[in-house]
PDB file of C-alpha atoms in Angstrom:
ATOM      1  CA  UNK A 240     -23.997   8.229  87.327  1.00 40.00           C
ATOM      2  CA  UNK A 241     -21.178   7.562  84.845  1.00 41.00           C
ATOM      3  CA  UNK A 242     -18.894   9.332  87.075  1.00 42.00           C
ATOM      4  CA  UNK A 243     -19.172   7.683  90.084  1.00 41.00           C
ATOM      5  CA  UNK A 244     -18.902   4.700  88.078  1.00 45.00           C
ATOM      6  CA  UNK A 245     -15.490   5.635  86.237  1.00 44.00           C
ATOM      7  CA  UNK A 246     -13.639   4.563  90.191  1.00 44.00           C
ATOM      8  CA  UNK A 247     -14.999   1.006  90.020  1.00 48.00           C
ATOM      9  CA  UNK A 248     -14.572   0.153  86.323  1.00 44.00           C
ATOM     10  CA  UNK A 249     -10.629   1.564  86.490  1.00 44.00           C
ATOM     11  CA  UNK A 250     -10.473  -1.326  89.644  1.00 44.00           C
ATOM     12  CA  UNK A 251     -12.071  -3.744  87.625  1.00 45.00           C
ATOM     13  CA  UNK A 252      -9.792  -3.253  84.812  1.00 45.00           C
ATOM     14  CA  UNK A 253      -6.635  -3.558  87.307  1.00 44.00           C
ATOM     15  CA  UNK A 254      -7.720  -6.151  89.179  1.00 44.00           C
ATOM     16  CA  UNK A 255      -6.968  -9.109  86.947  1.00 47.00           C
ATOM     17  CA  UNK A 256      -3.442 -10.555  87.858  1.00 52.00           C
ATOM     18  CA  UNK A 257      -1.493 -11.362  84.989  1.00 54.00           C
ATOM     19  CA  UNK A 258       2.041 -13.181  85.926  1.00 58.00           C
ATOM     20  CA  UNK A 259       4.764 -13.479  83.021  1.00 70.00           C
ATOM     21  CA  UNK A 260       7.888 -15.342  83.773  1.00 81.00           C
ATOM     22  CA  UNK A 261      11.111 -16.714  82.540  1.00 84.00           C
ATOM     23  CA  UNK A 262      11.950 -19.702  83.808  1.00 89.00           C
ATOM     24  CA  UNK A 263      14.880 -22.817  83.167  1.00 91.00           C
ATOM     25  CA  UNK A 264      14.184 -26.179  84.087  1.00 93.00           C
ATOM     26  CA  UNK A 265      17.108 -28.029  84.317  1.00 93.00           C
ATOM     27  CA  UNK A 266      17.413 -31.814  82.785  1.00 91.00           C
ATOM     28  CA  UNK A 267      15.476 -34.391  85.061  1.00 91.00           C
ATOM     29  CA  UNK A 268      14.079 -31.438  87.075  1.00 93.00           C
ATOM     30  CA  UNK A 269      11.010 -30.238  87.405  1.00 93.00           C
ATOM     31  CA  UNK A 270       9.865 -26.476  88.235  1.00 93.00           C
ATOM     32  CA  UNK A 271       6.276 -26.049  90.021  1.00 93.00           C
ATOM     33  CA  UNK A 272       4.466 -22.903  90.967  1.00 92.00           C
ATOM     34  CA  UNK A 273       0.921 -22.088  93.002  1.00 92.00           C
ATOM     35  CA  UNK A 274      -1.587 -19.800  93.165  1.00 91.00           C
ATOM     36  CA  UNK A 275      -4.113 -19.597  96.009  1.00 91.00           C
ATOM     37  CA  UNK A 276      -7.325 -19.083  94.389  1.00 91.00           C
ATOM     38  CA  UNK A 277     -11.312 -18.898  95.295  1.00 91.00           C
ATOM     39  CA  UNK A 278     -13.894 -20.930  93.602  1.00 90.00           C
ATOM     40  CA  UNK A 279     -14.854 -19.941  90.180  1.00 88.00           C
ATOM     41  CA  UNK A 280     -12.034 -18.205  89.673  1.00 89.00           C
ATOM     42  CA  UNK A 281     -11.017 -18.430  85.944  1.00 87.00           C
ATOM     43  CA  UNK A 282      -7.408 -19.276  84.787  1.00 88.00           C
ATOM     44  CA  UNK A 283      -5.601 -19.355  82.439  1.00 86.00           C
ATOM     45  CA  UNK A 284      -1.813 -21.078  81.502  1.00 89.00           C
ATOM     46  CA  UNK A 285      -0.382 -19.996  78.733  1.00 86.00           C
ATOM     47  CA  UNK A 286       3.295 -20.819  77.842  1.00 89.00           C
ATOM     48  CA  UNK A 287       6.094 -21.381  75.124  1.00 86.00           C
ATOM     49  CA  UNK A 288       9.898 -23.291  75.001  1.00 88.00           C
ATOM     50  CA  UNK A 289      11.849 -20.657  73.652  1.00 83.00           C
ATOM     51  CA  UNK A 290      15.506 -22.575  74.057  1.00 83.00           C
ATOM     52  CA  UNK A 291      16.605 -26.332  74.536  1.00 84.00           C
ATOM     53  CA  UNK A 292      16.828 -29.592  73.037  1.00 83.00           C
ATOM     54  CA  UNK A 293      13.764 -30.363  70.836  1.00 85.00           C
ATOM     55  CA  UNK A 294      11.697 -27.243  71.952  1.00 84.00           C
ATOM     56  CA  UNK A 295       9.310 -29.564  74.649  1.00 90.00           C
ATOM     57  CA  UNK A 296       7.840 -29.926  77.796  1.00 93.00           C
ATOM     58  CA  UNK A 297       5.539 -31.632  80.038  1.00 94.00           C
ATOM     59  CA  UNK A 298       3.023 -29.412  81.408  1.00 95.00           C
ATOM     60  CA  UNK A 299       0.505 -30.181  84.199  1.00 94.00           C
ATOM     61  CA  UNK A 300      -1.927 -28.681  86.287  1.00 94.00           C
ATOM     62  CA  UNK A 301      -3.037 -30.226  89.899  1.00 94.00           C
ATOM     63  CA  UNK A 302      -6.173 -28.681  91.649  1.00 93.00           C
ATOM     64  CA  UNK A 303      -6.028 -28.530  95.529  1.00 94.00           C
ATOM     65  CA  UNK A 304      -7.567 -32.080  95.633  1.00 92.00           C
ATOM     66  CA  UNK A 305      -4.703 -33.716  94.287  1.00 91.00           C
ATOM     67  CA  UNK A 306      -6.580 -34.413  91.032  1.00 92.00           C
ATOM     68  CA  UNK A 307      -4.688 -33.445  87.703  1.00 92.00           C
ATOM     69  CA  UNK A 308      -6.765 -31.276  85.794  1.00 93.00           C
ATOM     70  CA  UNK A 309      -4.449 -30.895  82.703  1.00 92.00           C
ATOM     71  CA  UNK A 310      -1.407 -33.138  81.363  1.00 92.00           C
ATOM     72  CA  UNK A 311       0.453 -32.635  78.246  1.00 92.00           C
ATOM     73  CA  UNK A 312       3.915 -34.412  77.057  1.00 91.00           C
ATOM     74  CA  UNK A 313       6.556 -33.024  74.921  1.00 91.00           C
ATOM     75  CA  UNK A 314       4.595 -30.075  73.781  1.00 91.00           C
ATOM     76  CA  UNK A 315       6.598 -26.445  72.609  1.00 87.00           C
ATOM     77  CA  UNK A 316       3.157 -24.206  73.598  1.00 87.00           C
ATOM     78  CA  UNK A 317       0.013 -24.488  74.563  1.00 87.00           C
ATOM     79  CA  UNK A 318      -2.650 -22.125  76.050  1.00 86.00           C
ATOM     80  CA  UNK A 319      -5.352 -23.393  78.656  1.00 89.00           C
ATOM     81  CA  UNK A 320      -7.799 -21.856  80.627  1.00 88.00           C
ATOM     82  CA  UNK A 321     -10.129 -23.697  83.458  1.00 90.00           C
ATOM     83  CA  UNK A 322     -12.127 -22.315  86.196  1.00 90.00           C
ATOM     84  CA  UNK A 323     -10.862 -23.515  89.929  1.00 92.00           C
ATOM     85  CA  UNK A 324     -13.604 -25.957  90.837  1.00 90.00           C
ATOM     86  CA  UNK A 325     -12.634 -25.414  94.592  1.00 91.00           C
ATOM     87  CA  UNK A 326     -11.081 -22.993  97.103  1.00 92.00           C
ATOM     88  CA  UNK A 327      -7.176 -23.821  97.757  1.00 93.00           C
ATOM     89  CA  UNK A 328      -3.635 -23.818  96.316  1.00 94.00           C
ATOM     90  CA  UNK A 329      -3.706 -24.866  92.430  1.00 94.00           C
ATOM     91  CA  UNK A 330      -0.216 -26.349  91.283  1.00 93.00           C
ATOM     92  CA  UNK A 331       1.423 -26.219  87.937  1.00 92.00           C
ATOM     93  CA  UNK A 332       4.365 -27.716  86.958  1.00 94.00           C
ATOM     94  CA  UNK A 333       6.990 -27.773  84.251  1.00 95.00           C
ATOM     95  CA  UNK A 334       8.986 -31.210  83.743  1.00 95.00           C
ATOM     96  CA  UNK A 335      12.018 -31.915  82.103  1.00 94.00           C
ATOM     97  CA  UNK A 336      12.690 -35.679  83.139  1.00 91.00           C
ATOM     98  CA  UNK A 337      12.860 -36.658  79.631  1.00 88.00           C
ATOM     99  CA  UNK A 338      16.112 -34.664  78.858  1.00 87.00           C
ATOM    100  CA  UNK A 339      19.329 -36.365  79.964  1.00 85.00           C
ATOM    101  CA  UNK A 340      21.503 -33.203  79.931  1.00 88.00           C
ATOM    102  CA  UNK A 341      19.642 -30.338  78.158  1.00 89.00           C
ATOM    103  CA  UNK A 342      17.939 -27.492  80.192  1.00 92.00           C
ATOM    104  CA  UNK A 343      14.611 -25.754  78.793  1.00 92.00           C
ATOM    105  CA  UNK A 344      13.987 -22.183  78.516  1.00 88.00           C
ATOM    106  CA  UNK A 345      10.366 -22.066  79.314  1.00 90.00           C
ATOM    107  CA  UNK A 346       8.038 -18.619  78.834  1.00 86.00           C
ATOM    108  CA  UNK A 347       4.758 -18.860  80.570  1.00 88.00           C
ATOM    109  CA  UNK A 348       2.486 -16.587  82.299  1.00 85.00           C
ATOM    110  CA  UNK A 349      -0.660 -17.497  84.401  1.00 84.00           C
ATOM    111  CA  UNK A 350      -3.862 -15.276  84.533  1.00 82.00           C
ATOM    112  CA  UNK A 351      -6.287 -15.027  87.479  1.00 84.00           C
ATOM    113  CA  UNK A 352      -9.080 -13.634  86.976  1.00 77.00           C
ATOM    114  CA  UNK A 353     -12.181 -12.101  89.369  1.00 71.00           C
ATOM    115  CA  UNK A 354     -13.250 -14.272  92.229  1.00 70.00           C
ATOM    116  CA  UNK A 355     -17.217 -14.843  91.683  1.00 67.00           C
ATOM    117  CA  UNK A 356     -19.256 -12.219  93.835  1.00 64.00           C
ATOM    118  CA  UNK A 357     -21.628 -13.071  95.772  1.00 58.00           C
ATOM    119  CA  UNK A 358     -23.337  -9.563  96.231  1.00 52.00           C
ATOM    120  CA  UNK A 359     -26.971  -9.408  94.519  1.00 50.00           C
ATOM    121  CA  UNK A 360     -27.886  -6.554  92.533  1.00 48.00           C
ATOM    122  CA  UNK A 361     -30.858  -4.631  91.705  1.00 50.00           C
ATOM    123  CA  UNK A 362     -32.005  -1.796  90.164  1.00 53.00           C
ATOM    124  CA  UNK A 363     -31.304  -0.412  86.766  1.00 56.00           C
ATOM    125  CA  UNK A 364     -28.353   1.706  87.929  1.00 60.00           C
ATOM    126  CA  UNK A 365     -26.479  -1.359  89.593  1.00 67.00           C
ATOM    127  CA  UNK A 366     -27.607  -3.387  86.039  1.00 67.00           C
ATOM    128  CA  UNK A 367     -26.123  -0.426  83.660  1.00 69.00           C
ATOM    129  CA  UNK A 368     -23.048  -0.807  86.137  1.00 71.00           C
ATOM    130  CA  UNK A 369     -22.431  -4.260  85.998  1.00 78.00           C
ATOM    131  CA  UNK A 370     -22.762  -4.492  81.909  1.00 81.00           C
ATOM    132  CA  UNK A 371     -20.052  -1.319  82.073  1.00 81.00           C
ATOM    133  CA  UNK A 372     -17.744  -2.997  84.447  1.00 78.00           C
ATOM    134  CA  UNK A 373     -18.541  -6.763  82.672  1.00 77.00           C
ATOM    135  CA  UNK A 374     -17.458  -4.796  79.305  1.00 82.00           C
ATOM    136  CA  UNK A 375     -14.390  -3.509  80.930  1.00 82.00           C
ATOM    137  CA  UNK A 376     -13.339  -6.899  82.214  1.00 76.00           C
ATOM    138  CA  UNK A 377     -13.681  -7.986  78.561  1.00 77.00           C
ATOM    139  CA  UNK A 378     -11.635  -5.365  77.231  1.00 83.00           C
ATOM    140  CA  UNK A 379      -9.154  -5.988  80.123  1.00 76.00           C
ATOM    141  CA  UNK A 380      -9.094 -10.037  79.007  1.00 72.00           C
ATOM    142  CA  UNK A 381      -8.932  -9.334  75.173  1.00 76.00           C
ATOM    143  CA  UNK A 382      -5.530  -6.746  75.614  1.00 80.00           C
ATOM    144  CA  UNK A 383      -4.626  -9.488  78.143  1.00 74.00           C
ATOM    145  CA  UNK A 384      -4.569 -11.303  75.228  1.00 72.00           C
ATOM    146  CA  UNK A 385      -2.946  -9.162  72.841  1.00 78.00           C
ATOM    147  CA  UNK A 386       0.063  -8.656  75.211  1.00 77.00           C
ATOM    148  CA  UNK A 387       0.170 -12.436  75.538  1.00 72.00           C
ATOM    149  CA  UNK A 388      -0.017 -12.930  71.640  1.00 74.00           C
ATOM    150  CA  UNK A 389       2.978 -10.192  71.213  1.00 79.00           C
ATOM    151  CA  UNK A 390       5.359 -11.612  74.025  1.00 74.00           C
ATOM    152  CA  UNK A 391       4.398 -15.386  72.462  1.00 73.00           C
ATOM    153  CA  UNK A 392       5.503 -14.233  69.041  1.00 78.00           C
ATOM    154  CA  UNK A 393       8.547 -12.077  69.824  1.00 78.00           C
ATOM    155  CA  UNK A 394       9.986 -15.744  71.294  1.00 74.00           C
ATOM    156  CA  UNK A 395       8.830 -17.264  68.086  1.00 75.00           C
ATOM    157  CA  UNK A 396      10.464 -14.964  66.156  1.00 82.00           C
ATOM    158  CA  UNK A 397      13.507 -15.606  68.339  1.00 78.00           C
ATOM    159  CA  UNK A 398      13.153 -19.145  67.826  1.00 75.00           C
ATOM    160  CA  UNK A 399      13.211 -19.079  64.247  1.00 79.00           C
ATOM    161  CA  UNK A 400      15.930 -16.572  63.955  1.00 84.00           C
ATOM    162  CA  UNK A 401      18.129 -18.919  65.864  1.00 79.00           C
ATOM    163  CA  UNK A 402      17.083 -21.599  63.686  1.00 80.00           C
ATOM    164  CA  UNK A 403      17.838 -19.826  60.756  1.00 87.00           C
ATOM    165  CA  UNK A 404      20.921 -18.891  61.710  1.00 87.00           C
ATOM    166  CA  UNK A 405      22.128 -22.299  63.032  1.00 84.00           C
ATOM    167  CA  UNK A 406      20.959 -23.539  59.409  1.00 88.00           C
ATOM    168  CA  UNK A 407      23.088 -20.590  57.508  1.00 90.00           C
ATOM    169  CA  UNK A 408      25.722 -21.174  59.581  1.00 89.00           C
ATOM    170  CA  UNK A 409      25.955 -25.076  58.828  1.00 90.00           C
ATOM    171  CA  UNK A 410      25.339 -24.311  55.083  1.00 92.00           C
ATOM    172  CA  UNK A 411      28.796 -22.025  55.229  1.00 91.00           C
ATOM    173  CA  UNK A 412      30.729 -24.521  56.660  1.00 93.00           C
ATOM    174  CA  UNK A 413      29.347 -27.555  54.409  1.00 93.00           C
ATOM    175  CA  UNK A 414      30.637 -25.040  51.596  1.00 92.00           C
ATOM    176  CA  UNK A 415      33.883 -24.499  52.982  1.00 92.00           C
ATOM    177  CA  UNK A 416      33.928 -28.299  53.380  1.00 93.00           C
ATOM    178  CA  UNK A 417      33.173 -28.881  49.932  1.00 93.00           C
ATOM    179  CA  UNK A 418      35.301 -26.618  48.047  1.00 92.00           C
ATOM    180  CA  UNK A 419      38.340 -27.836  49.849  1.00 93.00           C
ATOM    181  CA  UNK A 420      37.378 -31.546  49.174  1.00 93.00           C
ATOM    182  CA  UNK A 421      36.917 -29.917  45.412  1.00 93.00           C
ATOM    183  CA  UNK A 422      40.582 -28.441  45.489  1.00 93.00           C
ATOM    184  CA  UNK A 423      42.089 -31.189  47.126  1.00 92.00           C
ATOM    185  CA  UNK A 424      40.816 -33.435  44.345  1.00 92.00           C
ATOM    186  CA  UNK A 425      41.796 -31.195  41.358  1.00 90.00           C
ATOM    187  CA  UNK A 426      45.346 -31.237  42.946  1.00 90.00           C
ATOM    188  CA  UNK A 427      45.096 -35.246  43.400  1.00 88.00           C
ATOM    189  CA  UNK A 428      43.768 -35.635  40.022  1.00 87.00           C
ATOM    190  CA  UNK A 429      47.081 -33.097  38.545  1.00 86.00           C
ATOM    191  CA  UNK A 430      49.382 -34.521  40.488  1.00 85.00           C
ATOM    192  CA  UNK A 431      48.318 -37.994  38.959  1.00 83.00           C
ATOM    193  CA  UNK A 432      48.507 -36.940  35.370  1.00 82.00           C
ATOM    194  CA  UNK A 433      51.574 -35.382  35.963  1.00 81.00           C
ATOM    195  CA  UNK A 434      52.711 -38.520  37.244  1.00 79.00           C
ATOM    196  CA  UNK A 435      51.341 -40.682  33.944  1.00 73.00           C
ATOM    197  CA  UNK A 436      52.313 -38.717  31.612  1.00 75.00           C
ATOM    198  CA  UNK A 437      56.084 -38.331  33.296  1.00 69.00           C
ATOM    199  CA  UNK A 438      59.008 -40.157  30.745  1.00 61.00           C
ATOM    200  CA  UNK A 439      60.957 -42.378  33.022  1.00 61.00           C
ATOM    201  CA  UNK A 440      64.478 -42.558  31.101  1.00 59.00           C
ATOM    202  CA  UNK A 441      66.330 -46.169  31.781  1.00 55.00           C
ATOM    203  CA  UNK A 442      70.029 -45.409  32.233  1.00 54.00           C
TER     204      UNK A 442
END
């Protein structure tokens, strides 16, 4: 029994799509993608501004009914998941309208999940093969997950890193400001006590 059961569970563990894309959205633009999905089909967005600007975004999520069924302003990552309440194309979209001339470097992927089946089951063989193949769709969505988490904090880690060394680099150069304001002074301030205490002969 566990056998002939090895085929399906290895399908149901590959069968999840899981897309991962880099994308930049230039200022006032906006980026959308789709994905043609059955009813009951979970999803999940998850994404992260690795470069530009202030780090944000405005993410939202139209169902095939026109109906937005997430919005979200100026946020730098989020993660959402929703089942599709209908058959049809669901739209999301990445805006950048509020930048006047800075592009966005935006990391997202989208996971699809199993459409719903609507085969009944019975038996205790088909019941000990569904709980297998439901715990290897769990397995599947939790190193989803994991691989999400990892990608999600490699850009972090890029983020700061930047950050970091933007901030050492404009430390540097504030010191190399300052010790040439502090030499120029030290030469204004001998220069003037040479000059007072100079003896001007009359002739």
């Amino acid at each position: 029994m566990y056998k002939l059961s090895l085929v399906p569970l290895l399908l149901a563990f590959m069968m999840s799509q899981v897309e991962s894309y880099f994308i930049t959205v230039d200022a006032h633009a906006e980026e959308c993608f789709f994905d043609k999905v059955k009813s009951g089909t979970k999803m999940g967005l998850m994404f992260e501004v690795a470069e530009g600007g202030f780090l944000d975004i405005d993410v939202r999520i139209v169902g095939p009914d026109g109906k937005t069924i997430h919005q979200g302003e100026r946020e730098s990552n989020g993660k959402y998941t929703f089942a599709a309440h209908m058959d049809g194309v669901y739209q999301y979209c990445f805006s950048n309208q509020m930048s006047t001339m800075t592009p966005k470097i935006v990391m997202f992927s989208m996971d699809i999940g199993d459409a719903p089946s609507d085969a009944t089951n019975e038996g205790e063989d088909e019941a000990s093969h569904n709980k297998l193949e439901d715990m290897i769709k769990e397995l599947s969505t939790a190193l989803t997950g994991v691989k999400h988490e990892q990608e999600y904090m490699q850009v972090r880690d890029r983020i700061h890193r930047a950050i970091n060394e933007n901030t050492n680099s404009r430390v540097v150069m504030w010191s190399f400001f300052e010790a040439l304001v502090l030499v120029a002074m030290t030469l204004g301030q001998i220069y003037y006590l040479k000059r007072f205490f100079e003896v001007r002969r009359v002739v």
